[in-house]
Each structure stands twice: as C-alpha cells, then as structure tokens.
Amino acid sequence: MGVTRNVTLAALFIALCGIGALLKIPGPFSSVALDLAPALISTLFLGPVWAGVIAALGHLISAFTGGLPLGPFHAIVAVEMFVIVSVFGLIIKRGWRFVGFLFVTLATGLLAPLPFYFLISPALYMTLVPVLLVATAINSVVAWVALPFLKRIKPREVVR
C-alpha cells in the first residue's frame, strides 16, 4: 500500500475519532467519549500499528474536547490506547474476533485506568471503571456490527 493512501485513510479515521470524541457519556469525574470505534474499525484497513496511532490521537482529541481533566496524564492514556488497539489488531488478524473485542473491553475498562489507582487515588479508579466499561462496550458493539459489512466492501489489496 502506498504511504499516501495509508496517511489519507488514517486522517479519515482520525477525523471519525474526532466526531466520536464529541459524543460523550457523562460520568462522575469526567465524561468518556465514543472515539474508540473508528480506531477499532481501522485495523481492518490499515493494520495494528496504524490503528494504534489512530486510537492514541483519537484519545487526545477526546481529551482536548473534554478540557483535559487528567492534565498530562492523558499522555499515559494515549500510550495505553496505542498498545491496546495494536494488540486488538493482532488478535483480529488471527481471526479471533470475540477474543479481540473482549480484550479491548476489559483492557480499556479495567487495565487502562489502573495507573491512576496509584498515581491519583483508588477512588478515582473506582469512579472511572463503570463509565469506561460502558463506553468501551458501546464502542466495541459499534465496531463489532460494522466490521462484517466493511469486510465485504474492502478492496483485496488492503488485506494484511
């Protein structure tokens, strides 16, 4: 695949993450956005690494639209999103769709906020987990439903 095509597709998926970033699920501490679904879908077209970059940038867009409630800690979350979505892409590549979506939901909902248990407070972790699980489940369902339809229309040369 050409670099221009990959960068263009990545820009489109980042823009979709930006739109999802504006769709917020309110929580007690901060709101959680629906910016993950486009990043999950992008694994189909761009592979795990590009999808990880898209997820990290999508999170940063979401954080900026929400007023950066965690300040510089959002850099940690962006790295976590890169790793989680990249691993998701590798799992999906092997054909383990259910395992991939289960991994994303649990990793984003339970593991990703874990550093804040130690860095900020256990109360913040307990506050974030339910909202993150709901938001990630919604993002996962959207991607789960969309992927089979998009597989049918995807050009063959994009398959990795």
PDB file of C-alpha atoms in Angstrom:
ATOM      1  CA  MET A   1       0.000   0.000   0.000  1.00  0.00           C
ATOM      2  CA  GLY A   2       1.212   3.455  -0.774  1.00  0.00           C
ATOM      3  CA  VAL A   3       2.163   5.793   2.013  1.00  0.00           C
ATOM      4  CA  THR A   4      -0.174   8.458   0.643  1.00  0.00           C
ATOM      5  CA  ARG A   5      -3.127   6.071   0.753  1.00  0.00           C
ATOM      6  CA  ASN A   6      -2.344   4.974   4.315  1.00  0.00           C
ATOM      7  CA  VAL A   7      -1.926   8.538   5.549  1.00  0.00           C
ATOM      8  CA  THR A   8      -5.181   9.547   3.858  1.00  0.00           C
ATOM      9  CA  LEU A   9      -7.094   6.634   5.401  1.00  0.00           C
ATOM     10  CA  ALA A  10      -5.509   7.362   8.782  1.00  0.00           C
ATOM     11  CA  ALA A  11      -6.581  11.010   8.535  1.00  0.00           C
ATOM     12  CA  LEU A  12     -10.142   9.932   7.728  1.00  0.00           C
ATOM     13  CA  PHE A  13     -10.267   7.570  10.694  1.00  0.00           C
ATOM     14  CA  ILE A  14      -8.744  10.215  12.984  1.00  0.00           C
ATOM     15  CA  ALA A  15     -11.482  12.599  11.822  1.00  0.00           C
ATOM     16  CA  LEU A  16     -14.086   9.936  12.649  1.00  0.00           C
ATOM     17  CA  CYS A  17     -12.483   9.579  16.090  1.00  0.00           C
ATOM     18  CA  GLY A  18     -12.843  13.345  16.437  1.00  0.00           C
ATOM     19  CA  ILE A  19     -16.542  13.084  15.691  1.00  0.00           C
ATOM     20  CA  GLY A  20     -16.847  10.249  18.213  1.00  0.00           C
ATOM     21  CA  ALA A  21     -14.942  12.391  20.714  1.00  0.00           C
ATOM     22  CA  LEU A  22     -17.837  14.827  20.669  1.00  0.00           C
ATOM     23  CA  LEU A  23     -20.299  12.075  21.647  1.00  0.00           C
ATOM     24  CA  LYS A  24     -19.767  11.938  25.402  1.00  0.00           C
ATOM     25  CA  ILE A  25     -21.074   9.588  28.078  1.00  0.00           C
ATOM     26  CA  PRO A  26     -21.157  11.617  31.303  1.00  0.00           C
ATOM     27  CA  GLY A  27     -19.504  10.229  34.391  1.00  0.00           C
ATOM     28  CA  PRO A  28     -18.964  11.411  37.955  1.00  0.00           C
ATOM     29  CA  PHE A  29     -15.386  12.617  37.388  1.00  0.00           C
ATOM     30  CA  SER A  30     -15.328  13.276  33.678  1.00  0.00           C
ATOM     31  CA  SER A  31     -17.071  12.173  30.531  1.00  0.00           C
ATOM     32  CA  VAL A  32     -15.942   9.300  28.336  1.00  0.00           C
ATOM     33  CA  ALA A  33     -16.262   9.604  24.572  1.00  0.00           C
ATOM     34  CA  LEU A  34     -17.160   7.260  21.749  1.00  0.00           C
ATOM     35  CA  ASP A  35     -13.887   7.779  19.921  1.00  0.00           C
ATOM     36  CA  LEU A  36     -12.642   4.183  20.029  1.00  0.00           C
ATOM     37  CA  ALA A  37     -14.924   2.546  17.440  1.00  0.00           C
ATOM     38  CA  PRO A  38     -13.292   4.183  14.376  1.00  0.00           C
ATOM     39  CA  ALA A  39      -9.857   3.142  15.653  1.00  0.00           C
ATOM     40  CA  LEU A  40     -11.043  -0.449  16.069  1.00  0.00           C
ATOM     41  CA  ILE A  41     -12.538  -0.443  12.577  1.00  0.00           C
ATOM     42  CA  SER A  42      -9.327   0.998  11.138  1.00  0.00           C
ATOM     43  CA  THR A  43      -7.493  -2.252  11.959  1.00  0.00           C
ATOM     44  CA  LEU A  44      -9.320  -3.783   9.014  1.00  0.00           C
ATOM     45  CA  PHE A  45      -7.958  -1.237   6.557  1.00  0.00           C
ATOM     46  CA  LEU A  46      -4.592  -0.184   7.974  1.00  0.00           C
ATOM     47  CA  GLY A  47      -3.332  -2.887  10.301  1.00  0.00           C
ATOM     48  CA  PRO A  48      -2.483  -2.852  14.001  1.00  0.00           C
ATOM     49  CA  VAL A  49       0.216  -0.159  14.167  1.00  0.00           C
ATOM     50  CA  TRP A  50      -1.690   2.485  12.208  1.00  0.00           C
ATOM     51  CA  ALA A  51      -4.824   1.657  14.211  1.00  0.00           C
ATOM     52  CA  GLY A  52      -2.867   2.144  17.428  1.00  0.00           C
ATOM     53  CA  VAL A  53      -1.710   5.572  16.272  1.00  0.00           C
ATOM     54  CA  ILE A  54      -5.293   6.446  15.336  1.00  0.00           C
ATOM     55  CA  ALA A  55      -6.517   5.341  18.782  1.00  0.00           C
ATOM     56  CA  ALA A  56      -3.861   7.414  20.561  1.00  0.00           C
ATOM     57  CA  LEU A  57      -4.643  10.526  18.527  1.00  0.00           C
ATOM     58  CA  GLY A  58      -8.379   9.882  18.902  1.00  0.00           C
ATOM     59  CA  HIS A  59      -7.961   9.802  22.666  1.00  0.00           C
ATOM     60  CA  LEU A  60      -6.016  13.061  22.634  1.00  0.00           C
ATOM     61  CA  ILE A  61      -8.740  14.723  20.553  1.00  0.00           C
ATOM     62  CA  SER A  62     -11.321  13.441  23.022  1.00  0.00           C
ATOM     63  CA  ALA A  63      -9.263  14.705  25.954  1.00  0.00           C
ATOM     64  CA  PHE A  64      -8.895  18.156  24.418  1.00  0.00           C
ATOM     65  CA  THR A  65     -12.626  18.420  23.689  1.00  0.00           C
ATOM     66  CA  GLY A  66     -13.324  17.434  27.295  1.00  0.00           C
ATOM     67  CA  GLY A  67     -10.991  20.046  28.784  1.00  0.00           C
ATOM     68  CA  LEU A  68      -8.074  17.723  29.681  1.00  0.00           C
ATOM     69  CA  PRO A  69      -9.456  16.659  33.083  1.00  0.00           C
ATOM     70  CA  LEU A  70      -6.403  14.478  33.810  1.00  0.00           C
ATOM     71  CA  GLY A  71      -3.879  17.007  32.519  1.00  0.00           C
ATOM     72  CA  PRO A  72      -0.576  15.499  31.380  1.00  0.00           C
ATOM     73  CA  PHE A  73      -1.742  12.038  32.439  1.00  0.00           C
ATOM     74  CA  HIS A  74      -3.599  11.892  29.134  1.00  0.00           C
ATOM     75  CA  ALA A  75      -0.233  11.075  27.542  1.00  0.00           C
ATOM     76  CA  ILE A  76      -0.241   7.834  29.558  1.00  0.00           C
ATOM     77  CA  VAL A  77      -3.755   7.044  28.354  1.00  0.00           C
ATOM     78  CA  ALA A  78      -2.747   7.745  24.735  1.00  0.00           C
ATOM     79  CA  VAL A  79       0.118   5.250  25.011  1.00  0.00           C
ATOM     80  CA  GLU A  80      -2.243   2.728  26.612  1.00  0.00           C
ATOM     81  CA  MET A  81      -4.726   3.179  23.771  1.00  0.00           C
ATOM     82  CA  PHE A  82      -1.947   2.658  21.214  1.00  0.00           C
ATOM     83  CA  VAL A  83      -0.930  -0.622  22.866  1.00  0.00           C
ATOM     84  CA  ILE A  84      -4.485  -1.888  23.432  1.00  0.00           C
ATOM     85  CA  VAL A  85      -5.673  -1.221  19.872  1.00  0.00           C
ATOM     86  CA  SER A  86      -2.441  -2.580  18.368  1.00  0.00           C
ATOM     87  CA  VAL A  87      -2.853  -5.821  20.322  1.00  0.00           C
ATOM     88  CA  PHE A  88      -6.521  -5.878  19.285  1.00  0.00           C
ATOM     89  CA  GLY A  89      -5.396  -5.621  15.657  1.00  0.00           C
ATOM     90  CA  LEU A  90      -3.040  -8.571  16.082  1.00  0.00           C
ATOM     91  CA  ILE A  91      -5.780 -10.658  17.718  1.00  0.00           C
ATOM     92  CA  ILE A  92      -8.286  -9.800  14.977  1.00  0.00           C
ATOM     93  CA  LYS A  93      -5.688 -10.617  12.329  1.00  0.00           C
ATOM     94  CA  ARG A  94      -5.614 -14.188  13.662  1.00  0.00           C
ATOM     95  CA  GLY A  95      -9.381 -14.411  13.253  1.00  0.00           C
ATOM     96  CA  TRP A  96     -10.243 -14.319  16.951  1.00  0.00           C
ATOM     97  CA  ARG A  97     -12.914 -11.657  16.724  1.00  0.00           C
ATOM     98  CA  PHE A  98     -14.701 -12.350  20.014  1.00  0.00           C
ATOM     99  CA  VAL A  99     -11.418 -12.582  21.937  1.00  0.00           C
ATOM    100  CA  GLY A 100     -10.271  -9.299  20.396  1.00  0.00           C
ATOM    101  CA  PHE A 101     -13.379  -7.405  21.414  1.00  0.00           C
ATOM    102  CA  LEU A 102     -13.376  -8.972  24.877  1.00  0.00           C
ATOM    103  CA  PHE A 103      -9.720  -7.950  25.256  1.00  0.00           C
ATOM    104  CA  VAL A 104     -10.443  -4.350  24.219  1.00  0.00           C
ATOM    105  CA  THR A 105     -13.399  -4.052  26.574  1.00  0.00           C
ATOM    106  CA  LEU A 106     -11.578  -5.450  29.593  1.00  0.00           C
ATOM    107  CA  ALA A 107      -8.224  -3.788  28.891  1.00  0.00           C
ATOM    108  CA  THR A 108      -9.744  -0.366  28.309  1.00  0.00           C
ATOM    109  CA  GLY A 109     -12.278  -0.645  31.112  1.00  0.00           C
ATOM    110  CA  LEU A 110     -10.176  -2.286  33.825  1.00  0.00           C
ATOM    111  CA  LEU A 111      -6.456  -2.170  32.983  1.00  0.00           C
ATOM    112  CA  ALA A 112      -6.069   1.246  31.343  1.00  0.00           C
ATOM    113  CA  PRO A 113      -7.254   3.225  34.398  1.00  0.00           C
ATOM    114  CA  LEU A 114      -5.095   1.119  36.757  1.00  0.00           C
ATOM    115  CA  PRO A 115      -2.122   3.558  36.818  1.00  0.00           C
ATOM    116  CA  PHE A 116      -4.470   6.214  38.191  1.00  0.00           C
ATOM    117  CA  TYR A 117      -5.213   3.947  41.164  1.00  0.00           C
ATOM    118  CA  PHE A 118      -1.615   4.545  42.243  1.00  0.00           C
ATOM    119  CA  LEU A 119      -0.907   7.966  40.728  1.00  0.00           C
ATOM    120  CA  ILE A 120      -4.050   9.799  41.838  1.00  0.00           C
ATOM    121  CA  SER A 121      -6.311   7.723  44.114  1.00  0.00           C
ATOM    122  CA  PRO A 122      -8.173   4.425  44.412  1.00  0.00           C
ATOM    123  CA  ALA A 123     -11.412   6.424  44.491  1.00  0.00           C
ATOM    124  CA  LEU A 124     -10.732   7.795  41.013  1.00  0.00           C
ATOM    125  CA  TYR A 125     -10.138   4.278  39.687  1.00  0.00           C
ATOM    126  CA  MET A 126     -13.401   3.039  41.186  1.00  0.00           C
ATOM    127  CA  THR A 127     -15.199   6.042  39.730  1.00  0.00           C
ATOM    128  CA  LEU A 128     -13.764   5.621  36.231  1.00  0.00           C
ATOM    129  CA  VAL A 129     -14.190   1.860  35.795  1.00  0.00           C
ATOM    130  CA  PRO A 130     -18.003   1.654  35.394  1.00  0.00           C
ATOM    131  CA  VAL A 131     -18.143   4.570  32.949  1.00  0.00           C
ATOM    132  CA  LEU A 132     -15.172   3.246  30.954  1.00  0.00           C
ATOM    133  CA  LEU A 133     -16.671  -0.240  30.770  1.00  0.00           C
ATOM    134  CA  VAL A 134     -19.967   1.114  29.439  1.00  0.00           C
ATOM    135  CA  ALA A 135     -18.289   3.409  26.904  1.00  0.00           C
ATOM    136  CA  THR A 136     -15.906   0.688  25.723  1.00  0.00           C
ATOM    137  CA  ALA A 137     -18.751  -1.798  25.428  1.00  0.00           C
ATOM    138  CA  ILE A 138     -20.677   0.669  23.249  1.00  0.00           C
ATOM    139  CA  ASN A 139     -17.590   1.337  21.108  1.00  0.00           C
ATOM    140  CA  SER A 140     -16.988  -2.408  20.785  1.00  0.00           C
ATOM    141  CA  VAL A 141     -20.579  -3.128  19.772  1.00  0.00           C
ATOM    142  CA  VAL A 142     -20.449  -0.407  17.105  1.00  0.00           C
ATOM    143  CA  ALA A 143     -17.213  -1.835  15.694  1.00  0.00           C
ATOM    144  CA  TRP A 144     -18.469  -5.444  16.019  1.00  0.00           C
ATOM    145  CA  VAL A 145     -21.554  -4.618  13.956  1.00  0.00           C
ATOM    146  CA  ALA A 146     -19.669  -2.547  11.363  1.00  0.00           C
ATOM    147  CA  LEU A 147     -16.709  -4.854  10.683  1.00  0.00           C
ATOM    148  CA  PRO A 148     -18.555  -7.634   8.800  1.00  0.00           C
ATOM    149  CA  PHE A 149     -20.187  -5.104   6.473  1.00  0.00           C
ATOM    150  CA  LEU A 150     -16.924  -3.302   5.839  1.00  0.00           C
ATOM    151  CA  LYS A 151     -15.084  -6.578   5.151  1.00  0.00           C
ATOM    152  CA  ARG A 152     -17.393  -7.150   2.187  1.00  0.00           C
ATOM    153  CA  ILE A 153     -16.640  -3.795   0.579  1.00  0.00           C
ATOM    154  CA  LYS A 154     -12.931  -3.660   1.411  1.00  0.00           C
ATOM    155  CA  PRO A 155     -10.618  -3.925  -1.612  1.00  0.00           C
ATOM    156  CA  ARG A 156      -8.500  -7.075  -1.609  1.00  0.00           C
ATOM    157  CA  GLU A 157      -5.159  -5.271  -1.855  1.00  0.00           C
ATOM    158  CA  VAL A 158      -5.695  -3.723   1.584  1.00  0.00           C
ATOM    159  CA  VAL A 159      -5.691  -7.127   3.334  1.00  0.00           C
ATOM    160  CA  ARG A 160      -2.626  -7.627   5.522  1.00  0.00           C
TER     161      ARG A 160
END
